[in-house]
Amino acid sequence: MGLAKKFLSKTAAAAMALSMIFSSTAFAAEPLDELNEILAKQEQSEQTSLLQETLGFSDDEGAGEEKGLQFKLNLGIPKETASIMELENVFENGCDLYFGMQVDPTSEKWTLDAGASSEEGSVLDINLYGNAQKLALTIPQFFTGAVSLYAGNIKEQFEKSAFPEIFEIEDTSSIPDIDIPTFYPHVEDMENLNSQNNADEIEELLTKIIENAKIEKVEDGDAVVYELTCKTEDVMNVYREIFDKNLSWLTKSGLLQLSDNPDFDGDLDQMIDEMQSMFGEEVEVSFVTKDELLLQVKFDLDVDNSDFVVSQETESEADGKSEASSDTIITADEEFKGTVTYEFTFIDPENPNEGFDFNLDVTDLNDQEMMTAQMAYRVTREGNKENTTIDMTILEEGKPVYTGQMFSMTFDADTGDLDVTIAVQDENAGDTAEIMLDSTFSDIVSGESFVWTVDELSIDDGSEKVSFDAELSFSNVCGEITDPEDEREVLALSQEDAMTLISEIFIKAQSWSSQFAPEEETELMETEVQ
């Protein structure tokens, strides 16, 4: 199934990337405006799923920003699963994990809770509290009360604290100079941060796609076909800008620092270059319409991966350091020259929610069929019950290598039952692994809250089975958030108080490790201390 994996993972991803650009771009010139009206009309005819209708959150959009939210997830790990996961030394009879979050926009407070417990009692409890001025952490197993950090310039606060003297730090130049104005993320602040990036540049690039695009309207019996041709370079430039935009946003928000990582930037460039090479100089897409509704989208890719040039790292025997060697020709695992054809067809254009067929055909230069893949996505609704399925068939040189139902989901609005089955075939062993979900929604207040109880989530690979149970409660109305007690501002502590805190953490961590951590880890910690 090597050829199937290759084209499903690479060319299908490229096709999906292309379709995202076309679906988000409004064409505005005759006959492009006709096509745009058809796409807009079809999008408006789409319906929400039965599950979404039942929960009702589509009718209360934006309520979380006004009222806040709260949710809590409890995950149960049975004894048998703990043994398979090699956790029996810590959780002999299984354990329960939890994670919760609350956000209150009125008081501008938020809190995160996480932890684990067993039959013997609580193992670990973590609470992270934030408001506009401070961030506070509580871990009762390691220290009493809460330790906090206040907004402002963190480097300046650290330099004025007792810690440089305690740890004998004379040079603080390596400490990041981070200025945190607030620990409460306002929606408008995030929007302003986003708007400061290159949204205008992306808009200009999308406009360039439209300006350079060519379109031909063709009558084909009772169907009308719009043949759209765009320059591949124009499309890929949009993706380059989108990656730069998102990375810039993450960097400015302090969540990611990759702007100075040449390896990461090189990987992104290589990925986009590979996508561009698969499309050729131009991309031709056919939109088949009937009765002013979109029936089918199809296009061909002429693929030649025999001479794809990338940058490859080579290691010097002398010093063992890796050096980038540009213009190195990397030979593909399976050299291929030919055509890949994609077809995306709605079952009922008047009701896009009923599903679609996706077909992929791979032929070589001699028009010999190398591989075909067919995926059928179907949604059927009878009364208050909806079923969603995905069936897949893959043939290589006419021989079946995969056939069967990959996904099945059933939701009953009357009972709240939600059942899911995912089947994954192992191409080498020929076995099928199954992921199964048996769950129920209850206590539903439309557009406000619900409880989702997972009776069983299991993963069975044919040789062993692991299972979990869980309960998730959600509400877009926040409960009361209490401030942490016995707070100690870390960077404002005196040297004596700071040493007291460090000593407390060390002693309690040792006690906790001896009780809950695996024996080999505890022995290692004790050896390091000695």
Short mmCIF file of C-alpha atoms in Angstrom, two decimals, residues 11 20 39 43 62 71 85 94 136 168 212 219 232 234 285 356 370 463 474 512:
data_model
loop_
_atom_site.label_atom_id
_atom_site.label_comp_id
_atom_site.label_asym_id
_atom_site.label_seq_id
_atom_site.Cartn_x
_atom_site.Cartn_y
_atom_site.Cartn_z
CA THR A 11 -1.26 14.85 -3.22
CA MET A 20 -9.29 25.98 0.77
CA LEU A 39 -20.92 28.79 -4.33
CA GLU A 43 -23.14 27.31 1.26
CA GLY A 62 -20.82 34.66 21.13
CA PHE A 71 -16.09 23.03 31.77
CA MET A 85 0.11 1.63 30.19
CA GLY A 94 -6.60 2.47 38.26
CA ALA A 136 -0.97 32.37 40.75
CA GLU A 168 24.73 33.25 42.38
CA ASN A 212 -4.31 36.73 -12.98
CA GLU A 219 -22.08 24.40 -21.88
CA THR A 232 0.39 28.11 -9.01
CA ASP A 234 0.14 33.05 -6.84
CA VAL A 285 -9.99 23.49 -11.80
CA PHE A 356 -20.28 13.42 -1.28
CA MET A 370 -1.60 2.67 -11.05
CA SER A 463 -3.96 -8.18 20.58
CA PHE A 474 -19.83 22.38 29.85
CA TRP A 512 5.77 12.91 47.03
#
